[in-house]
PDB file of C-alpha atoms in Angstrom:
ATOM      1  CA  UNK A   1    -128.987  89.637-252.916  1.00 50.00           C
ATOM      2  CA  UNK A   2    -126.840  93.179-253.194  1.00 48.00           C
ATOM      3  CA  UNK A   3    -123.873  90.663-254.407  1.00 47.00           C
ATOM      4  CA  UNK A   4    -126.108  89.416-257.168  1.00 43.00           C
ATOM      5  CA  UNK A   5    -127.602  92.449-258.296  1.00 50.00           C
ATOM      6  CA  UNK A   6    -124.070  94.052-258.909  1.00 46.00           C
ATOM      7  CA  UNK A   7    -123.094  90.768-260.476  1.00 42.00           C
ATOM      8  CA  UNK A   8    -125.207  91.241-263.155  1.00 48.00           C
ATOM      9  CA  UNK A   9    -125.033  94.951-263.784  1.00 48.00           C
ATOM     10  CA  UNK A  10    -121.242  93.733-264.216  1.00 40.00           C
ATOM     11  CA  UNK A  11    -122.285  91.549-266.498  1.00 43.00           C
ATOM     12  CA  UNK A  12    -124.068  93.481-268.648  1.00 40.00           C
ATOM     13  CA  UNK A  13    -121.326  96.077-268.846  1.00 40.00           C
ATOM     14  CA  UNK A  14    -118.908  93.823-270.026  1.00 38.00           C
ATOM     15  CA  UNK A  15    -121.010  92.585-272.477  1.00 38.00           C
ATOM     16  CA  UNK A  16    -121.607  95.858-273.860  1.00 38.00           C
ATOM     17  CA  UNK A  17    -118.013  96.424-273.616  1.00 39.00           C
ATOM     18  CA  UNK A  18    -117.356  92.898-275.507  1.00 37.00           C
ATOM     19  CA  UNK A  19    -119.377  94.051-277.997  1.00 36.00           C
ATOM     20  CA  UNK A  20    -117.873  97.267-278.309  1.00 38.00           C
ATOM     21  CA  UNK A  21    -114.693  95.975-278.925  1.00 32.00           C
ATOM     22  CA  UNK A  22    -116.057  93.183-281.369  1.00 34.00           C
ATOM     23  CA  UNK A  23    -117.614  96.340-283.526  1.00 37.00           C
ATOM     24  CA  UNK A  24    -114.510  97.950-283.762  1.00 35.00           C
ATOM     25  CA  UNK A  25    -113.122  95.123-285.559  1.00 44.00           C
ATOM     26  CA  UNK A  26    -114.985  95.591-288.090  1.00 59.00           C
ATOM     27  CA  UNK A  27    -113.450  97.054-291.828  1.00 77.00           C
ATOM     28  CA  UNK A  28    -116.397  98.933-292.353  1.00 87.00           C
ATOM     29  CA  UNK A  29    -118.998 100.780-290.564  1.00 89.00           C
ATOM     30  CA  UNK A  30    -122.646 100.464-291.890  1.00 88.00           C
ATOM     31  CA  UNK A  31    -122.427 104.008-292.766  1.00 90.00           C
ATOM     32  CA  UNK A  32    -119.647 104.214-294.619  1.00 91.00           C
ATOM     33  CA  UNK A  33    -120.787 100.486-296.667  1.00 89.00           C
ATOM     34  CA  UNK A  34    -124.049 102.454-297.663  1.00 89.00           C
ATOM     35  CA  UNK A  35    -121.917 105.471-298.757  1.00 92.00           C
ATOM     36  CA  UNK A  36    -119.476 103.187-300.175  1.00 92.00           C
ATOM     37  CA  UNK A  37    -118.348 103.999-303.794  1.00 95.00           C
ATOM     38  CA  UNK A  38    -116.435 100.352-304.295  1.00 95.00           C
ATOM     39  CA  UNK A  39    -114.046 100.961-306.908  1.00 95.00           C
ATOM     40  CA  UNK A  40    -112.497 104.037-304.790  1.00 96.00           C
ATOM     41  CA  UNK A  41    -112.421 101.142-302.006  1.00 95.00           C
ATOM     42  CA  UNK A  42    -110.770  98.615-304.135  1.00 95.00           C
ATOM     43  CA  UNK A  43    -108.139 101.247-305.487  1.00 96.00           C
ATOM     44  CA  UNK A  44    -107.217 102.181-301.825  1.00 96.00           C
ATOM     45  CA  UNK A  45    -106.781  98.668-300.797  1.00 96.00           C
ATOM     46  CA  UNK A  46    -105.092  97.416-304.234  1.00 96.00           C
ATOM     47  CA  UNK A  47    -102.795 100.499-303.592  1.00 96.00           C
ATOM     48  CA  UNK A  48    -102.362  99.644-300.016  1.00 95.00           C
ATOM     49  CA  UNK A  49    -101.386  95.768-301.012  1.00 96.00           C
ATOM     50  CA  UNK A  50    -104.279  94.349-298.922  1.00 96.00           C
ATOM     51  CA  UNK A  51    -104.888  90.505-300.072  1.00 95.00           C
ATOM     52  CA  UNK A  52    -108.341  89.632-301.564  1.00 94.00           C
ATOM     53  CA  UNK A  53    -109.103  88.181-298.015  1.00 94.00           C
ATOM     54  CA  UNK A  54    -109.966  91.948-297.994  1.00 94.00           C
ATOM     55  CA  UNK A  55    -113.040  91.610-299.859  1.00 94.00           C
ATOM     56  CA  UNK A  56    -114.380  88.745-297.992  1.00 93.00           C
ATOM     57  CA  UNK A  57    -114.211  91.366-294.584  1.00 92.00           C
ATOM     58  CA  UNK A  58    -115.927  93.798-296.423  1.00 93.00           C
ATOM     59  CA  UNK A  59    -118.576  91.335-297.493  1.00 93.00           C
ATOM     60  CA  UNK A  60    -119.449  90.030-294.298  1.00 92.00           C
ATOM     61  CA  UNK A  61    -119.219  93.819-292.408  1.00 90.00           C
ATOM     62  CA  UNK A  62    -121.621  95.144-295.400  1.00 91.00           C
ATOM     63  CA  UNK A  63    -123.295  92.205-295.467  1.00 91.00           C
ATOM     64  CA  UNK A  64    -124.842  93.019-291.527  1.00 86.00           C
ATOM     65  CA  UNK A  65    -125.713  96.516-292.989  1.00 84.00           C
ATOM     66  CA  UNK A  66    -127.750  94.943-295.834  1.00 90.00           C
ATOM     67  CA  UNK A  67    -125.517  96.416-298.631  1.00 92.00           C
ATOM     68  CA  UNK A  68    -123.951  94.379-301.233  1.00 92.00           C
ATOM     69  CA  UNK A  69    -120.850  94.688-302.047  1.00 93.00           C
ATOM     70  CA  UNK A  70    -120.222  95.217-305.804  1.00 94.00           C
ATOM     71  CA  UNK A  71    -117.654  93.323-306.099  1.00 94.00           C
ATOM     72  CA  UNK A  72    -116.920  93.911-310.133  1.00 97.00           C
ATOM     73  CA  UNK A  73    -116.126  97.704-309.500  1.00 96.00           C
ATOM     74  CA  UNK A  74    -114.302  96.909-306.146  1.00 95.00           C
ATOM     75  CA  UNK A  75    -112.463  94.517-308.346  1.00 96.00           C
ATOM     76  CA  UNK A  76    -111.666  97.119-311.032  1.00 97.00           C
ATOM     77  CA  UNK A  77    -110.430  99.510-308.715  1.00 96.00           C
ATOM     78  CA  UNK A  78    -108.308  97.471-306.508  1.00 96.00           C
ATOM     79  CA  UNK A  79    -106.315  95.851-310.026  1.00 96.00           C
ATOM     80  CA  UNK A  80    -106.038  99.512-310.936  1.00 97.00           C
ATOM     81  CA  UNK A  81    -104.327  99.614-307.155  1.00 96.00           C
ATOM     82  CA  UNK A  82    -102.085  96.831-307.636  1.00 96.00           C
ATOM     83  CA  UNK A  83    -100.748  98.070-310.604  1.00 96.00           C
ATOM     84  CA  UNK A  84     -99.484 101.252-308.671  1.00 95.00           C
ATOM     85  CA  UNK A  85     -98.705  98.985-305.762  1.00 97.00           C
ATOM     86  CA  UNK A  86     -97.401  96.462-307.667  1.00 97.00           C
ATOM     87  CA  UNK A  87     -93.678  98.436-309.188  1.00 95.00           C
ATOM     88  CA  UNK A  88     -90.689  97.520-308.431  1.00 93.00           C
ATOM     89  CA  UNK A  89     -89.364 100.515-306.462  1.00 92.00           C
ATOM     90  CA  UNK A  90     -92.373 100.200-304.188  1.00 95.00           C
ATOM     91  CA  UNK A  91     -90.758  97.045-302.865  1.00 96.00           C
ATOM     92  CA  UNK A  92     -87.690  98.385-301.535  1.00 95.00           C
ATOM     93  CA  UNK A  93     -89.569 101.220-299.899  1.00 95.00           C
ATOM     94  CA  UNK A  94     -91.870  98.728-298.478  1.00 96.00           C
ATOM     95  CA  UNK A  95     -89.100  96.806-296.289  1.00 96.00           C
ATOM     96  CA  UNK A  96     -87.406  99.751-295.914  1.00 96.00           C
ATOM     97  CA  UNK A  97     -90.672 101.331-293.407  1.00 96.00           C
ATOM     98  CA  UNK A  98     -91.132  98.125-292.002  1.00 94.00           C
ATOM     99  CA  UNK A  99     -94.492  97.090-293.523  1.00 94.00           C
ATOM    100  CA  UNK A 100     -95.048  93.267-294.877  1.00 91.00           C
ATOM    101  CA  UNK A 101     -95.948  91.963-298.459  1.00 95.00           C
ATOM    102  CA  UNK A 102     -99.166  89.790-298.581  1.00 95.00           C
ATOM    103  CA  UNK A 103     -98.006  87.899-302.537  1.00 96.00           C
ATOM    104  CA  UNK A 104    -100.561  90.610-304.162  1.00 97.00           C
ATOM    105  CA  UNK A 105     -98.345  91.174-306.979  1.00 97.00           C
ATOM    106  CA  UNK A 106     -98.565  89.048-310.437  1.00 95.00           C
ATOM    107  CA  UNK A 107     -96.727  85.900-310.497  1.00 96.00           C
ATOM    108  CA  UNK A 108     -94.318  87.228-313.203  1.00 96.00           C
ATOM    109  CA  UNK A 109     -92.726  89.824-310.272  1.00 96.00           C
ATOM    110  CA  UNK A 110     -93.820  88.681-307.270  1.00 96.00           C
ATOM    111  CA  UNK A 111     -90.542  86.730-306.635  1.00 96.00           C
ATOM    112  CA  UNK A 112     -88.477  89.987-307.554  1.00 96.00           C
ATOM    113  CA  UNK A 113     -91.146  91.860-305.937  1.00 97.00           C
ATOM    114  CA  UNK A 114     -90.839  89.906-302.109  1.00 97.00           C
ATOM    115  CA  UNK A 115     -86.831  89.644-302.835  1.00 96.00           C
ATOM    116  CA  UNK A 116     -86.693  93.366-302.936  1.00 96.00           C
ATOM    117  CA  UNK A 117     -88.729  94.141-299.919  1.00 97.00           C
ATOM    118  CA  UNK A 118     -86.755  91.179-297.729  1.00 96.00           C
ATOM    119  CA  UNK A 119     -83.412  93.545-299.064  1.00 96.00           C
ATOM    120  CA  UNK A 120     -85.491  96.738-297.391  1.00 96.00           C
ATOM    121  CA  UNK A 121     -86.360  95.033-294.636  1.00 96.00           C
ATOM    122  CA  UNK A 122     -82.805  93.378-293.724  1.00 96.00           C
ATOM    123  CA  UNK A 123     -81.901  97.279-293.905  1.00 97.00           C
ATOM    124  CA  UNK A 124     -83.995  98.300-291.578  1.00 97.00           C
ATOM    125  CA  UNK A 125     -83.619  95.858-289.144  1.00 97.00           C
ATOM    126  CA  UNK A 126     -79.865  96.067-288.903  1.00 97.00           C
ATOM    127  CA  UNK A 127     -79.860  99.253-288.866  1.00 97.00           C
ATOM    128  CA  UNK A 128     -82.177  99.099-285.690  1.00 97.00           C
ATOM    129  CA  UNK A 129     -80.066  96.624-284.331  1.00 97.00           C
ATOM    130  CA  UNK A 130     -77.069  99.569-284.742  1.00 98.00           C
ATOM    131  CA  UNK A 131     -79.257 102.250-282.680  1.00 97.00           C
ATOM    132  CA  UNK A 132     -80.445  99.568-280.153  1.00 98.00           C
ATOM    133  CA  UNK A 133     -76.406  98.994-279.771  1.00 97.00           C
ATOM    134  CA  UNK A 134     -75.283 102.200-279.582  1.00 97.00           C
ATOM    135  CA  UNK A 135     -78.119 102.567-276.863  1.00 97.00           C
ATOM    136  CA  UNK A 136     -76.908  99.851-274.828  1.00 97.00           C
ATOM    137  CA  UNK A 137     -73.602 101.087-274.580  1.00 96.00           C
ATOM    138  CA  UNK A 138     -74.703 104.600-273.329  1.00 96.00           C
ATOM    139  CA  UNK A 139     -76.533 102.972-270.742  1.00 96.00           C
ATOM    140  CA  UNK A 140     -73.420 100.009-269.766  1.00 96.00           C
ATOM    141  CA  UNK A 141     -71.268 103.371-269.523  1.00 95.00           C
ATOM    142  CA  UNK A 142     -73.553 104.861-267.534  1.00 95.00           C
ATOM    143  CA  UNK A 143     -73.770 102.113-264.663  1.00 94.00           C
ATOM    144  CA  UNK A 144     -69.867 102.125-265.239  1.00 94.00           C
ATOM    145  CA  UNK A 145     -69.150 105.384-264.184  1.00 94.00           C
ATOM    146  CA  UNK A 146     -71.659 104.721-261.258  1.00 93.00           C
ATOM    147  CA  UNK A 147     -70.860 101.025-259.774  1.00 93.00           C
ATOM    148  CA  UNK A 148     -70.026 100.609-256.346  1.00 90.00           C
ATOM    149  CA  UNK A 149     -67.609  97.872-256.507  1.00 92.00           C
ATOM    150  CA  UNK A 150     -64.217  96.475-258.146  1.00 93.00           C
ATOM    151  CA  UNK A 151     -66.717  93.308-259.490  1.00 95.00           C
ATOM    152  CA  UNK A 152     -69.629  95.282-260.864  1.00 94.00           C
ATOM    153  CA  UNK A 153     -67.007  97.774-262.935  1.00 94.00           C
ATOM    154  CA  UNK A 154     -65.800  94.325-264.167  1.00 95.00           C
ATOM    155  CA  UNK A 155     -68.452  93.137-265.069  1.00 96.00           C
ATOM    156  CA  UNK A 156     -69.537  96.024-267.037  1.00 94.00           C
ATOM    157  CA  UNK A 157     -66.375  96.608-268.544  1.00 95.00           C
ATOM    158  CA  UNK A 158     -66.881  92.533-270.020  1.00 96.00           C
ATOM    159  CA  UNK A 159     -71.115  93.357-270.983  1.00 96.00           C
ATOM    160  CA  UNK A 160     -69.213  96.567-272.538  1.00 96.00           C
ATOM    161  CA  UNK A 161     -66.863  94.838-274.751  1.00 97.00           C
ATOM    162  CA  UNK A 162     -69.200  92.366-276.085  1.00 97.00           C
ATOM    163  CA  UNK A 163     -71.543  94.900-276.761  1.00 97.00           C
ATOM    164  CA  UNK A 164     -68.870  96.483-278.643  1.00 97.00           C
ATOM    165  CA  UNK A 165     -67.939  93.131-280.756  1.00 97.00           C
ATOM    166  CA  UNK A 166     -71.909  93.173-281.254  1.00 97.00           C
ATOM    167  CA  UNK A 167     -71.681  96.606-282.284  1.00 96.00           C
ATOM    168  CA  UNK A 168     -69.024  96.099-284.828  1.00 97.00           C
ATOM    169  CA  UNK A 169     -70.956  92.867-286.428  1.00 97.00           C
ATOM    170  CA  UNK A 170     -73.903  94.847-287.080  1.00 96.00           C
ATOM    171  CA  UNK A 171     -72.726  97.901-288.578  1.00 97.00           C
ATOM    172  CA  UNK A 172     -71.110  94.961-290.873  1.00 97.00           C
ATOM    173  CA  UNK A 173     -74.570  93.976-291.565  1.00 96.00           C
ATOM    174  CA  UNK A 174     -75.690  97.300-292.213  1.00 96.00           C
ATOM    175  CA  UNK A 175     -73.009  97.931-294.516  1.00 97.00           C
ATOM    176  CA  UNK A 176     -73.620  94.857-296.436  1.00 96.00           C
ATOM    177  CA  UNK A 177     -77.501  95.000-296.333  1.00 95.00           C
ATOM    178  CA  UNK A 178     -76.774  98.843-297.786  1.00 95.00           C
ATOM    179  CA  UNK A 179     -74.728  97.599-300.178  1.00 96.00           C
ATOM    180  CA  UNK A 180     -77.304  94.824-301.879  1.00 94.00           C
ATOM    181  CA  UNK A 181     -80.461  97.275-301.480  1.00 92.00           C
ATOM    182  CA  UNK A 182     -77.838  99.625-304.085  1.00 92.00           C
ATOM    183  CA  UNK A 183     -77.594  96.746-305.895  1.00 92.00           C
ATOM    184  CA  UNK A 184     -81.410  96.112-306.506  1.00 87.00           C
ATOM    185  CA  UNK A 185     -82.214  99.747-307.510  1.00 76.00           C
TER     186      UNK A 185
END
């Protein structure tokens, strides 16, 4: 009877915790979609890049606090958004800090617009490739100068070397992924 009583005081508690964690998922909090002012919404997200799936959230989260959206002005301010989002330069910057284009731009640049942030991002990548490199050989050294046997300091010696032939490769690709980012800006 003691099993079952603390079976459902678990229960409840991860209910409340379920819900908890469902509530943070939220965009929204009813607070803030009473306070709401939607075209300063729609101009943070349109300058953020968020896709018009973004509304829909909003919607549905305001929607449970019995506020409606108005969706013209949120509309108003996030094109004003996109049009800040939306230049060229931002693209390159974009790949170049990691962060993802959701096709928010107008169809006349958004092929530019996604080429230039794939140029950023091949940057970026490569050159974390480089610094994970260079961090694997400081650690291969490392076990070098402290293995116990003829066959380990092989062994290391051979992880060494291609780490170094890996290490040469990608400072190639950083050096060519530097060289087209120059070329789109």
């Amino acid at each position: 009877m003691k099993h079952m009583k603390h079976m459902k005081k678990l229960m409840f508690w991860l209910a409340i915790a379920a819900l908890g964690l469902l509530a943070s998922c939220s965009t929204m909090s009813v607070e803030e979609c009473k306070l709401a002012r939607w075209n300063d919404v729609g101009l943070r997200d349109g300058m953020a890049g968020e896709p018009l799936s973004k509304l829909n959230d909003l919607s549905k989260d305001c929607a449970e606090a019995k506020v409606v959206v108005d969706t013209r002005a949120y509309m108003a301010g996030r094109d004003q958004g996109l049009y800040s989002y939306c230049q060229l330069p931002n693209a390159t910057r974009l790949g170049l800090d990691g962060k993802y284009y959701n096709g928010v731009c107008p169809a006349a640049i958004d092929g530019e617009f996604r080429r230039r942030v794939n140029v950023g991002r091949e940057v970026r990548d490569s050159r974390e490739q480089v610094r994970y490199l260079d961090n694997r050989r400081i650690e291969l050294e490392n076990k070098l100068r402290n293995a116990g046997s003829d066959d380990a300091r092989k062994k290391l010696r051979d992880d060494l070397s291609d780490n170094d032939r890996n290490l040469r490769r990608a400072r190639d690709r950083v050096r060519d992924a530097e060289y087209n980012l120059d070329r789109v800006r």
